[in-house]
């Protein structure tokens, strides 16, 4: 069966990205392109691209492989990959970590979103972009300045891109989606932070010990629900905990 839907998923080797890719490849109508820094085993309807999202030049050189021509009835970019960064107070943050977090959390999604909208501007089918954001975008937490600011930037650029699409009736549907608190390697990194750098440390450690973390698979199902029923979700900012 020829694929009629195409999904591009960043951070597809682990966590939510892997759960999404695993769910999507179960359907032969789906063509899935996964992007990650690590090698991913190819499958009949899955292509893994080993790319570092912090390498903007490499991303731009590989757009032909990232965004196939189709035709497709649905194309969907899921900017899932993200980095918590160097959990530290300002004045104590590694300067390289500041650069890296914006490359991964802001620049890479912006480049991919721009190329996606360029490539599929004239496509007649469904055209969706799901940018995985965070509730941290609107919260003030010590040690998270880079993460919170980068997710706030992601929210705003998603909203602007949707507004631009609406102005010209280009047919894109964009979402900045807060996925809740998921049991992923990012949470492991948060739990290993220093209490001096992150006063909410014990709270986040309790999420694990009390079993309050959602599984990547359960959140993936909610993301796919949004995609399947996107016309029921008119607002750009969404939160899976409200579905």
Tab-separated table of C-alpha atoms in Angstrom:
chain	number	residue	atom	x	y	z
A	1	UNK	CA	0.000	0.000	0.000
A	2	UNK	CA	1.358	3.414	-0.950
A	3	UNK	CA	1.697	5.769	1.996
A	4	UNK	CA	-0.871	8.537	1.967
A	5	UNK	CA	0.181	10.178	5.226
A	6	UNK	CA	3.672	11.445	6.008
A	7	UNK	CA	4.924	12.215	9.515
A	8	UNK	CA	8.246	13.824	10.388
A	9	UNK	CA	9.154	13.310	14.053
A	10	UNK	CA	12.199	14.804	15.756
A	11	UNK	CA	13.726	13.117	18.783
A	12	UNK	CA	12.377	9.817	17.464
A	13	UNK	CA	14.896	7.503	19.154
A	14	UNK	CA	13.552	7.725	22.710
A	15	UNK	CA	10.792	9.031	24.952
A	16	UNK	CA	7.703	10.571	23.421
A	17	UNK	CA	9.249	10.743	19.954
A	18	UNK	CA	9.903	7.011	19.884
A	19	UNK	CA	6.433	6.257	21.237
A	20	UNK	CA	4.910	8.392	18.482
A	21	UNK	CA	6.996	6.745	15.769
A	22	UNK	CA	6.175	3.267	17.095
A	23	UNK	CA	2.468	4.054	17.064
A	24	UNK	CA	2.539	5.623	13.597
A	25	UNK	CA	4.441	2.858	11.806
A	26	UNK	CA	1.769	0.344	12.794
A	27	UNK	CA	-0.367	1.709	9.945
A	28	UNK	CA	0.839	0.927	6.411
A	29	UNK	CA	-0.713	4.145	5.096
A	30	UNK	CA	1.822	6.119	7.150
A	31	UNK	CA	5.311	7.043	6.041
A	32	UNK	CA	7.366	8.061	9.066
A	33	UNK	CA	10.652	9.962	8.991
A	34	UNK	CA	12.412	10.046	12.340
A	35	UNK	CA	15.207	12.451	13.209
A	36	UNK	CA	17.594	11.802	16.084
A	37	UNK	CA	21.270	11.990	16.980
A	38	UNK	CA	21.480	8.205	17.340
A	39	UNK	CA	21.034	5.461	14.753
A	40	UNK	CA	17.500	4.122	14.300
A	41	UNK	CA	16.778	0.769	12.677
A	42	UNK	CA	15.034	1.217	9.290
A	43	UNK	CA	11.644	-0.423	8.829
A	44	UNK	CA	9.342	-0.802	5.813
A	45	UNK	CA	7.575	2.518	6.402
A	46	UNK	CA	10.156	4.169	8.657
A	47	UNK	CA	13.269	6.103	7.677
A	48	UNK	CA	15.669	7.240	10.374
A	49	UNK	CA	17.860	10.277	9.806
A	50	UNK	CA	20.861	10.623	12.093
A	51	UNK	CA	21.071	14.380	12.565
A	52	UNK	CA	22.040	16.677	15.425
A	53	UNK	CA	19.387	19.384	15.778
A	54	UNK	CA	22.040	21.740	17.126
A	55	UNK	CA	23.718	21.574	13.695
A	56	UNK	CA	21.605	24.053	11.726
A	57	UNK	CA	23.714	23.698	8.592
A	58	UNK	CA	23.245	19.933	8.495
A	59	UNK	CA	19.482	20.327	8.897
A	60	UNK	CA	19.260	22.695	5.952
A	61	UNK	CA	21.423	20.405	3.797
A	62	UNK	CA	19.075	17.479	4.411
A	63	UNK	CA	15.699	19.075	3.769
A	64	UNK	CA	15.080	16.912	0.679
A	65	UNK	CA	15.300	13.776	2.834
A	66	UNK	CA	13.336	15.295	5.685
A	67	UNK	CA	10.428	16.559	3.563
A	68	UNK	CA	9.539	14.161	0.697
A	69	UNK	CA	7.468	15.439	-2.197
A	70	UNK	CA	4.518	13.102	-1.880
A	71	UNK	CA	1.703	13.378	-2.919
A	72	UNK	CA	0.127	12.909	0.493
A	73	UNK	CA	-3.354	13.318	1.920
A	74	UNK	CA	-1.766	14.425	5.193
A	75	UNK	CA	1.659	15.748	6.131
A	76	UNK	CA	2.560	16.385	9.739
A	77	UNK	CA	5.710	17.752	11.339
A	78	UNK	CA	6.097	16.918	15.031
A	79	UNK	CA	8.856	19.010	16.576
A	80	UNK	CA	9.237	16.826	19.632
A	81	UNK	CA	12.959	16.968	20.442
A	82	UNK	CA	13.921	19.259	23.272
A	83	UNK	CA	16.615	19.738	25.871
A	84	UNK	CA	16.244	20.855	29.488
A	85	UNK	CA	19.643	22.544	29.287
A	86	UNK	CA	22.056	23.362	32.073
A	87	UNK	CA	19.941	23.567	35.234
A	88	UNK	CA	21.657	26.452	36.979
A	89	UNK	CA	21.064	30.016	38.090
A	90	UNK	CA	22.115	32.882	35.855
A	91	UNK	CA	25.727	33.692	36.437
A	92	UNK	CA	26.524	29.983	36.835
A	93	UNK	CA	25.285	28.627	33.490
A	94	UNK	CA	27.759	27.118	31.036
A	95	UNK	CA	27.850	29.604	28.115
A	96	UNK	CA	27.931	26.754	25.597
A	97	UNK	CA	24.785	25.318	27.175
A	98	UNK	CA	23.016	28.641	26.598
A	99	UNK	CA	23.866	28.479	22.904
A	100	UNK	CA	22.921	24.809	22.586
A	101	UNK	CA	19.503	25.059	24.229
A	102	UNK	CA	18.323	27.736	21.834
A	103	UNK	CA	19.731	25.850	18.841
A	104	UNK	CA	17.809	22.713	19.812
A	105	UNK	CA	14.623	24.174	21.296
A	106	UNK	CA	14.115	27.239	19.090
A	107	UNK	CA	16.337	27.431	16.006
A	108	UNK	CA	15.839	23.823	14.859
A	109	UNK	CA	12.014	23.912	15.165
A	110	UNK	CA	11.947	27.304	13.449
A	111	UNK	CA	14.058	26.057	10.528
A	112	UNK	CA	12.030	22.869	10.163
A	113	UNK	CA	8.728	24.704	10.419
A	114	UNK	CA	9.823	27.211	7.783
A	115	UNK	CA	10.989	24.498	5.383
A	116	UNK	CA	7.828	22.433	5.970
A	117	UNK	CA	5.577	25.379	5.123
A	118	UNK	CA	7.679	26.145	2.059
A	119	UNK	CA	7.662	22.560	0.799
A	120	UNK	CA	3.953	21.897	1.316
A	121	UNK	CA	2.487	25.344	0.719
A	122	UNK	CA	0.550	24.167	-2.353
A	123	UNK	CA	-0.393	20.733	-1.033
A	124	UNK	CA	-4.149	20.201	-1.038
A	125	UNK	CA	-4.201	17.720	1.829
A	126	UNK	CA	-4.076	18.221	5.586
A	127	UNK	CA	-0.969	20.111	6.730
A	128	UNK	CA	-0.203	20.049	10.447
A	129	UNK	CA	2.643	21.133	12.685
A	130	UNK	CA	2.751	19.972	16.302
A	131	UNK	CA	5.405	21.761	18.330
A	132	UNK	CA	5.895	20.010	21.671
A	133	UNK	CA	6.047	22.821	24.199
A	134	UNK	CA	5.864	22.876	27.996
A	135	UNK	CA	3.907	24.401	30.821
A	136	UNK	CA	7.258	25.894	31.812
A	137	UNK	CA	6.786	28.423	29.020
A	138	UNK	CA	4.512	30.436	31.311
A	139	UNK	CA	6.109	29.655	34.671
A	140	UNK	CA	9.025	31.149	36.583
A	141	UNK	CA	11.261	28.418	38.033
A	142	UNK	CA	14.812	28.936	39.139
A	143	UNK	CA	17.427	27.041	37.150
A	144	UNK	CA	15.191	26.778	34.081
A	145	UNK	CA	15.698	30.161	32.412
A	146	UNK	CA	16.842	28.673	29.106
A	147	UNK	CA	14.180	25.977	28.973
A	148	UNK	CA	11.302	28.248	29.964
A	149	UNK	CA	12.362	31.033	27.605
A	150	UNK	CA	12.932	28.667	24.687
A	151	UNK	CA	9.502	27.099	25.096
A	152	UNK	CA	7.894	30.543	25.362
A	153	UNK	CA	9.601	31.431	22.075
A	154	UNK	CA	8.294	28.201	20.532
A	155	UNK	CA	4.742	29.077	21.592
A	156	UNK	CA	4.939	32.543	20.098
A	157	UNK	CA	6.456	31.540	16.790
A	158	UNK	CA	3.784	28.833	16.446
A	159	UNK	CA	1.040	31.399	17.037
A	160	UNK	CA	2.547	33.839	14.527
A	161	UNK	CA	2.915	31.136	11.868
A	162	UNK	CA	-0.738	30.145	12.338
A	163	UNK	CA	-1.805	33.771	12.022
A	164	UNK	CA	0.189	34.122	8.809
A	165	UNK	CA	-1.342	30.957	7.377
A	166	UNK	CA	-4.835	32.223	8.172
A	167	UNK	CA	-4.168	35.593	6.541
A	168	UNK	CA	-3.408	33.946	3.195
A	169	UNK	CA	-5.689	30.896	3.566
A	170	UNK	CA	-2.710	28.580	3.202
A	171	UNK	CA	-4.408	25.723	5.036
A	172	UNK	CA	-1.858	24.957	7.744
A	173	UNK	CA	-2.913	23.947	11.254
A	174	UNK	CA	-0.312	24.578	13.946
A	175	UNK	CA	-0.224	23.731	17.622
A	176	UNK	CA	2.108	24.350	20.544
A	177	UNK	CA	1.251	21.387	22.725
A	178	UNK	CA	2.132	20.976	26.401
A	179	UNK	CA	2.511	17.220	26.959
A	180	UNK	CA	2.352	17.109	30.729
A	181	UNK	CA	5.041	15.436	32.833
A	182	UNK	CA	6.339	12.316	31.107
A	183	UNK	CA	8.619	9.555	32.328
A	184	UNK	CA	11.513	10.271	29.952
A	185	UNK	CA	15.289	10.808	30.109
A	186	UNK	CA	14.602	14.534	30.508
A	187	UNK	CA	12.927	13.861	33.837
A	188	UNK	CA	15.962	11.830	34.868
A	189	UNK	CA	18.156	14.840	34.143
A	190	UNK	CA	15.870	17.092	36.195
A	191	UNK	CA	15.944	14.710	39.176
A	192	UNK	CA	19.741	14.698	39.114
A	193	UNK	CA	19.996	18.496	39.386
A	194	UNK	CA	21.459	20.257	42.404
A	195	UNK	CA	19.060	21.583	45.048
A	196	UNK	CA	21.087	24.820	45.059
A	197	UNK	CA	20.339	25.250	41.349
A	198	UNK	CA	16.708	24.113	41.404
A	199	UNK	CA	14.572	24.640	44.480
A	200	UNK	CA	11.737	22.522	43.014
A	201	UNK	CA	13.986	19.452	42.950
A	202	UNK	CA	12.163	17.480	45.647
A	203	UNK	CA	8.811	18.107	43.979
A	204	UNK	CA	10.062	16.659	40.698
A	205	UNK	CA	11.682	13.732	42.494
A	206	UNK	CA	8.330	12.973	44.110
A	207	UNK	CA	6.645	12.731	40.694
A	208	UNK	CA	8.734	9.603	40.116
A	209	UNK	CA	8.476	8.064	43.561
A	210	UNK	CA	4.716	8.636	43.739
A	211	UNK	CA	4.063	7.308	40.229
A	212	UNK	CA	2.716	10.616	38.932
A	213	UNK	CA	4.584	10.570	35.618
A	214	UNK	CA	2.683	9.756	32.433
A	215	UNK	CA	4.098	7.101	30.130
A	216	UNK	CA	5.376	8.205	26.703
A	217	UNK	CA	2.856	5.835	25.122
A	218	UNK	CA	-0.173	7.361	26.868
A	219	UNK	CA	0.888	10.875	25.866
A	220	UNK	CA	1.596	9.708	22.303
A	221	UNK	CA	-2.010	8.519	22.086
A	222	UNK	CA	-3.191	11.998	23.088
A	223	UNK	CA	-0.967	13.675	20.510
A	224	UNK	CA	-2.355	11.367	17.845
A	225	UNK	CA	-5.882	12.166	19.023
A	226	UNK	CA	-5.171	15.855	18.420
A	227	UNK	CA	-3.868	15.092	14.936
A	228	UNK	CA	-6.843	12.891	14.032
A	229	UNK	CA	-9.371	15.437	15.339
A	230	UNK	CA	-7.498	18.697	14.776
A	231	UNK	CA	-10.594	20.484	13.513
A	232	UNK	CA	-12.038	20.174	17.014
A	233	UNK	CA	-9.076	22.144	18.421
A	234	UNK	CA	-9.179	25.728	17.101
A	235	UNK	CA	-6.632	27.238	19.525
A	236	UNK	CA	-2.886	27.150	18.926
A	237	UNK	CA	-1.934	26.555	22.573
A	238	UNK	CA	-3.060	23.132	23.759
A	239	UNK	CA	-2.419	20.947	26.790
A	240	UNK	CA	-2.904	17.164	26.745
A	241	UNK	CA	-4.100	17.288	30.356
A	242	UNK	CA	-7.213	19.122	29.153
A	243	UNK	CA	-8.149	16.635	26.454
